[in-house]
Short mmCIF file of C-alpha atoms and ligand atoms in Angstrom, two decimals:
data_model
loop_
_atom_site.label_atom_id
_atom_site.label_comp_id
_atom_site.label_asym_id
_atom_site.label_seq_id
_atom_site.Cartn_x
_atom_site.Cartn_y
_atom_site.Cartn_z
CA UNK A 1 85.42 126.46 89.23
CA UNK A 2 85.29 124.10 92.09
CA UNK A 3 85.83 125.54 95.41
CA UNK A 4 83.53 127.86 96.60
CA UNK A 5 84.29 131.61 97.11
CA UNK A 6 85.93 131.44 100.69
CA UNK A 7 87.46 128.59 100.87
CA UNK A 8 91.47 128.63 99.49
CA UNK A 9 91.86 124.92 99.92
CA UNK A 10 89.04 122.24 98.86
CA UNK A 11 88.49 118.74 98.26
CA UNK A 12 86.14 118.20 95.93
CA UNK A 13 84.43 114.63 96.07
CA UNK A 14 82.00 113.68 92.81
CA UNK A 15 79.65 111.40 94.29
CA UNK A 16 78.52 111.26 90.52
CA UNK A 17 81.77 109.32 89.68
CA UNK A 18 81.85 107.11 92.66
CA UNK A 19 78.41 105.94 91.31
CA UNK A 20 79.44 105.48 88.46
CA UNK A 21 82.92 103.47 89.51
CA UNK A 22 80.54 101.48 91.13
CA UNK A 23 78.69 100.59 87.74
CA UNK A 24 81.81 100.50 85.75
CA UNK A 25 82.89 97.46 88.04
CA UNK A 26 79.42 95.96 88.10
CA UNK A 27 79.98 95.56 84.42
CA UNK A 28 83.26 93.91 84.56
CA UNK A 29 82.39 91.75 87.33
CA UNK A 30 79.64 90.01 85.11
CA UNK A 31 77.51 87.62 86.87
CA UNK A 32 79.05 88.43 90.55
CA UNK A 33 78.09 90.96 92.87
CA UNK A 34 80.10 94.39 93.91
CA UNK A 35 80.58 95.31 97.57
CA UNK A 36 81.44 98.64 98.67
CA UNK A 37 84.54 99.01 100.33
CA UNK A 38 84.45 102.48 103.00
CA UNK A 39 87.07 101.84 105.80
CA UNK A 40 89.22 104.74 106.64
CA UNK A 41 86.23 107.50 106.57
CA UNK A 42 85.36 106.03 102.26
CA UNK A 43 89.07 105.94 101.64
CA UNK A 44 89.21 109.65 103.18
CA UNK A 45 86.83 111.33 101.12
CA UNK A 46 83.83 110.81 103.62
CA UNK A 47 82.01 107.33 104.35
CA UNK A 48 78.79 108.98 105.44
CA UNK A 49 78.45 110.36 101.78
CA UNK A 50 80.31 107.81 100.46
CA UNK A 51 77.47 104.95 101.72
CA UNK A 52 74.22 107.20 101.04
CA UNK A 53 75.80 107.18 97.43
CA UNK A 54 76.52 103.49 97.11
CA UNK A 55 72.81 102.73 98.74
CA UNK A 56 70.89 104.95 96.16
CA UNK A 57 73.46 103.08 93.42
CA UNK A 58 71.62 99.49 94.10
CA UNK A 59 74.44 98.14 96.63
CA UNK A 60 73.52 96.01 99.26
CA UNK A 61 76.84 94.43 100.46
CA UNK A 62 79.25 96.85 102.37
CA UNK A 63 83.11 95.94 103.55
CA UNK A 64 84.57 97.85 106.76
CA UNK A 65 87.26 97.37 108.67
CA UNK A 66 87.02 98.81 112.38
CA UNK A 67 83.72 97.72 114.21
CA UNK A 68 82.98 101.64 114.56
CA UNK A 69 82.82 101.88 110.71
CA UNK A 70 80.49 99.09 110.93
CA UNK A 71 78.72 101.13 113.58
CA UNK A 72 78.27 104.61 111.67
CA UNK A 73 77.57 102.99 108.31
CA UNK A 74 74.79 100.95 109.96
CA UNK A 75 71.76 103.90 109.92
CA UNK A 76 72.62 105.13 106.97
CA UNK A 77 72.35 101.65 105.04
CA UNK A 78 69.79 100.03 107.51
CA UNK A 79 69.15 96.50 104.90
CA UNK A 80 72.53 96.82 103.87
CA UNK A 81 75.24 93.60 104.88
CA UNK A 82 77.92 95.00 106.58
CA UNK A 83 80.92 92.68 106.90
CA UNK A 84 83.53 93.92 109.40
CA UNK A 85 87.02 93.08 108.22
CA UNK A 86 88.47 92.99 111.65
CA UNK A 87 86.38 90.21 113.06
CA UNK A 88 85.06 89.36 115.78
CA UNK A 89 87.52 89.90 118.71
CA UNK A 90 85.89 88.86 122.31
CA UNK A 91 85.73 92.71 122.84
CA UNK A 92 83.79 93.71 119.64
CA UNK A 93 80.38 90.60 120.03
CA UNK A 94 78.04 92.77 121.78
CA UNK A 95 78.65 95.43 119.50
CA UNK A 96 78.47 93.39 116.41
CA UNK A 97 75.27 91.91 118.00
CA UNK A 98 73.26 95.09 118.40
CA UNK A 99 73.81 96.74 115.11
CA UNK A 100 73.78 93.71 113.41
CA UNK A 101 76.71 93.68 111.93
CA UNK A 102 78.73 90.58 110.21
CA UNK A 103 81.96 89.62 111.53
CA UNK A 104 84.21 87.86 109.07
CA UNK A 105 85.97 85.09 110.75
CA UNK A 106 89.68 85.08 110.62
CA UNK A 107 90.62 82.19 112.99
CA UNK A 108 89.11 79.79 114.52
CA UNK A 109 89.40 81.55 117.91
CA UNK A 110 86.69 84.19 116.37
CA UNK A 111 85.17 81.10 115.45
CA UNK A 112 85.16 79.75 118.60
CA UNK A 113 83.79 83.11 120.18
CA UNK A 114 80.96 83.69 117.16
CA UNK A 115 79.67 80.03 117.32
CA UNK A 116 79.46 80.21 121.53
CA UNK A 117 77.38 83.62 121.62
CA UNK A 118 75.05 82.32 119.00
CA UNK A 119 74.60 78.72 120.40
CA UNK A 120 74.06 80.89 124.16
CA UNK A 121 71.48 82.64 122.21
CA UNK A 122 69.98 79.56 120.73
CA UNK A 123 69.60 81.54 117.33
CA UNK A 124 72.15 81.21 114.08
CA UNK A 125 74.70 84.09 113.65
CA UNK A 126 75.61 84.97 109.60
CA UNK A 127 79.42 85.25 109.47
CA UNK A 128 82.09 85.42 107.06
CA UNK A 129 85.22 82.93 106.67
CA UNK A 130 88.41 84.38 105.48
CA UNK A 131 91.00 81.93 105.12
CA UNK A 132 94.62 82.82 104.03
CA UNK A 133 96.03 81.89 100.33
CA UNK A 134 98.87 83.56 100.18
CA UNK A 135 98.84 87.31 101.91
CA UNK A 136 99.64 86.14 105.95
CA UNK A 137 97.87 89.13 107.16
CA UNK A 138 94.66 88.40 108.30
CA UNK A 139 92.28 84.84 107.92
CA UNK A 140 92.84 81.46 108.49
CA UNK A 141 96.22 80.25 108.24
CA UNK A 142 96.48 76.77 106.47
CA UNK A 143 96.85 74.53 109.53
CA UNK A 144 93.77 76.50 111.19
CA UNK A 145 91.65 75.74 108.05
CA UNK A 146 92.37 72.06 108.09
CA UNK A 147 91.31 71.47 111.39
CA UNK A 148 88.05 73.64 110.60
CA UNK A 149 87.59 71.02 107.77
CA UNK A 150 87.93 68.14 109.86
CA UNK A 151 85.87 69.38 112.42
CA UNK A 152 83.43 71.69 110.34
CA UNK A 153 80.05 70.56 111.92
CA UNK A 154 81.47 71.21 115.06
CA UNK A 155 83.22 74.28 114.50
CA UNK A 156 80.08 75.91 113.13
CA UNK A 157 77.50 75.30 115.61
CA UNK A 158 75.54 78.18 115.12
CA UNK A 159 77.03 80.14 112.17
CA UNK A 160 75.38 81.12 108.92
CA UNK A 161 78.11 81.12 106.85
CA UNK A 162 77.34 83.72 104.15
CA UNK A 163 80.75 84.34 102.66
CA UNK A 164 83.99 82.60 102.17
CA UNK A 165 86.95 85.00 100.67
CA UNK A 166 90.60 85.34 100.75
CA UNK A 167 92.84 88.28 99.69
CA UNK A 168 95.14 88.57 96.43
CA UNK A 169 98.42 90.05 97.55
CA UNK A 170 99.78 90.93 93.81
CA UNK A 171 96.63 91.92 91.85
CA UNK A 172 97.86 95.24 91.01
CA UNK A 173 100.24 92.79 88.95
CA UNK A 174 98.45 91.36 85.81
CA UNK A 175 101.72 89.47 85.36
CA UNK A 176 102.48 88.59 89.25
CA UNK A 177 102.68 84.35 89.33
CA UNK A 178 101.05 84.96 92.44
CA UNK A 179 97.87 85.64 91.34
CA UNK A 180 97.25 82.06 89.76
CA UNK A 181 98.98 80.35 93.08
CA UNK A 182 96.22 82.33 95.01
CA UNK A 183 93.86 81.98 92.67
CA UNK A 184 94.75 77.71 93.05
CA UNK A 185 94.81 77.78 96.73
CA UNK A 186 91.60 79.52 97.14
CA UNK A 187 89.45 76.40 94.77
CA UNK A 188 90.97 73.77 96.73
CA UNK A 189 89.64 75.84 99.87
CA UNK A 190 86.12 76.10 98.92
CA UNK A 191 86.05 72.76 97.58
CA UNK A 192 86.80 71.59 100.83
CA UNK A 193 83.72 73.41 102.45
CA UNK A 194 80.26 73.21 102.08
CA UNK A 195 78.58 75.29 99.30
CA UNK A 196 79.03 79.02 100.11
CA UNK A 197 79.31 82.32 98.18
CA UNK A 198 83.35 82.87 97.73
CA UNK A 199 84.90 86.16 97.34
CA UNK A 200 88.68 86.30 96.13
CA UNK A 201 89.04 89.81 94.35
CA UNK A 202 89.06 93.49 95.75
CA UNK A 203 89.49 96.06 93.04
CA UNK A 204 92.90 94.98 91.63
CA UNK A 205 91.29 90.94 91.06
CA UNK A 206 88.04 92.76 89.13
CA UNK A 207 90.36 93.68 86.03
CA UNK A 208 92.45 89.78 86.46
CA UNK A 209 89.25 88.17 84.96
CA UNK A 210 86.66 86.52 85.00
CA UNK A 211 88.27 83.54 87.31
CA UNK A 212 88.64 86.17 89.31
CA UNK A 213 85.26 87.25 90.12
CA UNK A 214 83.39 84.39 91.67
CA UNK A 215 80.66 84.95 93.41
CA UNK A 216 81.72 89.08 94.76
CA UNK A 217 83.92 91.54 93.84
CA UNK A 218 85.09 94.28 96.66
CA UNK A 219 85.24 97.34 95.51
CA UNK A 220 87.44 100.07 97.08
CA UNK A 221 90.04 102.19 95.50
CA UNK A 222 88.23 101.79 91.93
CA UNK A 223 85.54 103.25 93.49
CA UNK A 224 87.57 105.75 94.25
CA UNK A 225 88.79 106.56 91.18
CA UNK A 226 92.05 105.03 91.48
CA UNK A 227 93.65 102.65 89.10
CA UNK A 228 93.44 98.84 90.44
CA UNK A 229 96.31 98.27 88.09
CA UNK A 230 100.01 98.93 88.29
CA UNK A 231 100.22 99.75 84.58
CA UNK A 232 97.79 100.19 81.87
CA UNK A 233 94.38 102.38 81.28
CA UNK A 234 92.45 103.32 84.37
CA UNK A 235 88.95 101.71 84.12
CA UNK A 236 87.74 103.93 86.33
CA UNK A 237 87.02 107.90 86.74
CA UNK A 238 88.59 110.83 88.87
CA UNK A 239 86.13 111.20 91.98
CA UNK A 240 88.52 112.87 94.04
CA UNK A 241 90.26 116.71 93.54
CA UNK A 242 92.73 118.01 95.40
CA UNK A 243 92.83 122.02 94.65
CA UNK A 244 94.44 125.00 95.90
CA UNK A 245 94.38 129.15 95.61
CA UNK A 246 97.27 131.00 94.26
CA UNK A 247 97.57 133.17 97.09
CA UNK A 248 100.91 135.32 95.55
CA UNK A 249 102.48 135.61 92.37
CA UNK A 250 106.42 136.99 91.92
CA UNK A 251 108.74 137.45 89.91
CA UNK A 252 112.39 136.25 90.38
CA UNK A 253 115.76 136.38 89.14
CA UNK A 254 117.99 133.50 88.04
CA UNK A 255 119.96 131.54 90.77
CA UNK A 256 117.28 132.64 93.42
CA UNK A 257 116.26 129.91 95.37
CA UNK A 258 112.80 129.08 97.09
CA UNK A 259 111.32 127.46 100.31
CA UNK A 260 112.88 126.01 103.61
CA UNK A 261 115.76 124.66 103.20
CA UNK A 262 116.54 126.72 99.57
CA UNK A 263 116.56 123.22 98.23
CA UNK A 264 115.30 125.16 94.80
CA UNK A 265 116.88 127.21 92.60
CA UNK A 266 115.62 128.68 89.71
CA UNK A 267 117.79 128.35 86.43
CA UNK A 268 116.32 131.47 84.58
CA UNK A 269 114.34 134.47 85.05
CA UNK A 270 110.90 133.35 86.40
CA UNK A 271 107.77 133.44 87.72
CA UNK A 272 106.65 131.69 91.23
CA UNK A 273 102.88 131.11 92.11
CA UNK A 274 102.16 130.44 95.94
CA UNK A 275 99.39 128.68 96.46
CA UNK A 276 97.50 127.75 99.76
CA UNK A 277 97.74 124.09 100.30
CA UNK A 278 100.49 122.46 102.51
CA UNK A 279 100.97 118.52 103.96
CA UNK A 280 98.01 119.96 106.62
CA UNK A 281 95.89 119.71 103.82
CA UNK A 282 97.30 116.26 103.06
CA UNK A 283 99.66 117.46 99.97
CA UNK A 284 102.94 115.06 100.67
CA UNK A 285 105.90 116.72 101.32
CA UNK A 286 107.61 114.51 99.67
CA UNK A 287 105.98 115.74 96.21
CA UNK A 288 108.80 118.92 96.91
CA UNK A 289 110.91 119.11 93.91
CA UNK A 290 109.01 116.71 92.57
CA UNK A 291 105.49 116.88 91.98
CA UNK A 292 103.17 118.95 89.74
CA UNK A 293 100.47 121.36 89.77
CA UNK A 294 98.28 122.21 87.05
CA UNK A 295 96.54 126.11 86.20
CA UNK A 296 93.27 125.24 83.52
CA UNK A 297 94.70 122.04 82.75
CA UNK A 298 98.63 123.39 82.12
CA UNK A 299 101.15 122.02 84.11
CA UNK A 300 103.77 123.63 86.34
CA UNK A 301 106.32 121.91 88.46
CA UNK A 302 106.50 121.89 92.50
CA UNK A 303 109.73 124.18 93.57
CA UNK A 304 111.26 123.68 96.42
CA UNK A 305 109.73 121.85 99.64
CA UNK A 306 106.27 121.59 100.18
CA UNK A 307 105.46 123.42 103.70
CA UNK A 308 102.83 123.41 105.97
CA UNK A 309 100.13 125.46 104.72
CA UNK A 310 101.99 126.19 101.08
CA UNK A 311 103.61 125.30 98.32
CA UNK A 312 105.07 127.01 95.13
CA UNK A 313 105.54 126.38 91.62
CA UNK A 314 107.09 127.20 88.65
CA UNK A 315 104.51 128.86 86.36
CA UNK A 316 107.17 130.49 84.00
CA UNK A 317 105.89 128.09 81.16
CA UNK A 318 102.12 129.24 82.43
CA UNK A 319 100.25 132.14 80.26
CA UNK A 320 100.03 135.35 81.89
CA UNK A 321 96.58 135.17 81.22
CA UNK A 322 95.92 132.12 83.32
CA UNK A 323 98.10 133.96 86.40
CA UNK A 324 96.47 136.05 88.67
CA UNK A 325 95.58 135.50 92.40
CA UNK A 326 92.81 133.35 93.40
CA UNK A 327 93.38 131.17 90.32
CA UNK A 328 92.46 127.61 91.05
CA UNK A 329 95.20 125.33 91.31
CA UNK A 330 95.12 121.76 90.89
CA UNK A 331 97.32 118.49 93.02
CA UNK A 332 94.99 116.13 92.19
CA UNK A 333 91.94 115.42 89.80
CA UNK A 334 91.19 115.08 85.86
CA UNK A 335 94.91 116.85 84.98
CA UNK A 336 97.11 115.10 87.78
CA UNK A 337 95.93 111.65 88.13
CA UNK A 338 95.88 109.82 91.58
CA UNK A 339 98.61 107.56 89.95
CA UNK A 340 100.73 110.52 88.84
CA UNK A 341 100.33 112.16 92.19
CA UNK A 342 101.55 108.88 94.45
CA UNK A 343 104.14 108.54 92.19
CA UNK A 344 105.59 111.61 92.81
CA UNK A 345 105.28 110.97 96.89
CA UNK A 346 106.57 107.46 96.39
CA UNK A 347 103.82 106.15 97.75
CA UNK A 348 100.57 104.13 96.90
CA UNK A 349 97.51 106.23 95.62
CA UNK A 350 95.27 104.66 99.21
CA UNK A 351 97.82 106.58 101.01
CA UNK A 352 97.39 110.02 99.23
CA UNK A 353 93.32 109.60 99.76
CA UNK A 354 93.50 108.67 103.42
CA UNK A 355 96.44 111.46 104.22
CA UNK A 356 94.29 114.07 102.85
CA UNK A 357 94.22 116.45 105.31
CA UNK A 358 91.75 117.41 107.84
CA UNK A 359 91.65 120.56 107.39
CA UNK A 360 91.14 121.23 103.76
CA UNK A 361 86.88 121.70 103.43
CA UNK A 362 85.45 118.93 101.47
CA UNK A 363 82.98 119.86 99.21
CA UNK A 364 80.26 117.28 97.53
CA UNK A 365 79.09 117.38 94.13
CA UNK A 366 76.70 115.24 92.31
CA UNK A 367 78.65 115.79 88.89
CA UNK A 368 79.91 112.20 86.95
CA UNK A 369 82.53 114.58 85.92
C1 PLP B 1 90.82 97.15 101.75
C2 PLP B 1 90.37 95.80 101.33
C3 PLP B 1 89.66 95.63 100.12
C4 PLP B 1 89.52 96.74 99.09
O1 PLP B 1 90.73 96.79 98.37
P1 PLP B 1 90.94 97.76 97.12
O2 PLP B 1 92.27 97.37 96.59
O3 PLP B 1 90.94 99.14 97.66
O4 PLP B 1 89.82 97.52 96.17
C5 PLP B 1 89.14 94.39 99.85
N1 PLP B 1 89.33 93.34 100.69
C6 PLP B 1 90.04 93.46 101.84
C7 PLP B 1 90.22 92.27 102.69
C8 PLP B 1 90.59 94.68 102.18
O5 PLP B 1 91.32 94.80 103.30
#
């Protein structure tokens, strides 16, 4: 059992597996390093522990995204690098400055900004370059990069740079043409700057190969447990479970129907399990009619819409034996895969782990599995 005595709802997060996600992808990565990737609270599943885990694992780079994830992650990984995705924005230099935190450069206004503070300081300030290949999000677009070429001594008064990376917008897609255009774009880049460690891959570029790898993989939803790859076997292993209660079990004729909206109905004489875990708890309502649950590993379909505090299945295919109140019922974990479960919302498996809810208790466990 997995959720403790009180508790109906629980999220269950084995810091044994994210360990071990972390060692899987040191292994594929071969000769490059693997950074940690906790923005969004560790994917939703709890930077704090999330960190202390990766620390004690031998990982010494860390990837955030909002300066205050840079911030919180900073005591609890005090020799750690901690590169902050979103740069460094006038606004965020003090800030970066007194927890010593490393900006990664993604124009060269945040250039401009890093290279004035540390020049004012008369000291060097480590940094991070991300130039565009492809993704026209974030980083240097193309013309800003050739004018940082041109002009590099210049440019960099002041800056360390300890990185150079771009983003793969396709990696998820063995297949994707994209990958190899990136992949193209990002060589001519770094040939075009002085010697530096390169980064191209997050956890989606660590299964493309070893062209892929270069000098750092970053690791996020692998370390999550989540499948860097469209299609295909999951390198890595469940870390995250989603479970519920059944809180009510009935019995109910054919044609009756079940939840708001009666958008159910039951095609035979039946048996309904309620159990306590709604879209408050971060279960998508849009798994309603759709989605699965599982009782000791056998599965049972969703019925009807997911509400907020509940949702039912269809356990007529369950055992009695395995149905009686209080049984533990599970959304997400080593029966429903993160995969299976975005599928079923139509959405991405990041978005399941940072919707789930704050509400439902998380509960730590050491266990690999
Ligand atoms: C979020 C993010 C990552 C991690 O991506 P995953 O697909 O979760 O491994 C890596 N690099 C950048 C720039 C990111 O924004």
């Amino acid at each position: 059992m997995s959720q403790s005595d009180i508790d109906v709802a629980c999220l269950t997060v084995r810091l044994g597996a994210i360990a071990e996600n972390y060692r899987i992808c040191r292994r594929l990565a071969g000769r490059a390093a693997v950074a940690g990737v906790v923005k969004a609270d560790g994917y939703g599943l709890g930077a704090n522990e999330v960190t202390r885990t990766l620390i004690a694992a031998g990982c010494d780079t860390l990837f955030v995204a909002r300066l205050e994830e840079g911030i919180n992650a900073r005591p609890l990984a005090p020799d750690a690098r901690i590169f902050v995705l979103d740069g460094a924005y006038p606004g965020a230099v003090p800030a970066l400055i007194a927890h010593r935190l490393t900006p990664v450069l993604n124009s060269l206004a945040e250039i401009e900004t890093w290279s004035a503070v540390a020049r004012a300081s008369g000291t060097t300030f480590e940094a991070a370059l991300h130039f565009d290949t492809g993704m026209n999000r974030l980083g240097l677009p193309s013309y800003e990069f050739a004018t940082l070429v041109a002009e590099a001594a210049a440019r960099l008064r002041g800056i360390k740079l300890v990185l150079a990376m771009s983003h793969l917008a396709c990696a998820e897609d063995t297949a994707s043409l994209m990958n190899r255009t990136q992949l193209d774009r990002f060589r001519a880049g770094l040939a075009r700057l002085p010697p530096v460690p390169a980064s191209l891959s997050a956890s989606g570029g660590a299964v493309l190969g070893k062209d892929y790898a270069f000098d750092m993989i970053r690791l996020g939803i692998g370390l999550y447990g989540g499948n860097p790859r469209a299609a295909g076997e999951n390198p890595f292993t469940t870390a995250a479970l989603l479970t519920g209660r059944i809180l009510q079990l009935r019995r109910v004729d054919k044609g009756e129907s079940v939840g708001y909206g009666a958008s159910f109905r039951i095609g035979r004489k039946g048996t309904l399990a309620t159990i306590a875990l709604g879209y408050a708890d971060g279960l998508m309502r849009a798994i309603g009619n759709r989605g699965m649950g599982a009782i000791g590993g056998m599965r049972a379909p969703v019925a009807g819409r997911v509400s907020m505090d509940l949702v039912t299945l269809d356990v007529t295919n369950i055992p009695d034996a395995a149905l009686r109140t209080g049984a533990e019922v599970e959304f997400l974990g080593d029966t429903i895969s993160l995969d299976e479960l975005a599928q079923a919302a139509n959405t991405a498996p990041y978005e399941i782990l940072t919707s789930l809810g704050g509400r439902v208790p998380r509960r730590y466990v050491e266990a690999a599995r």
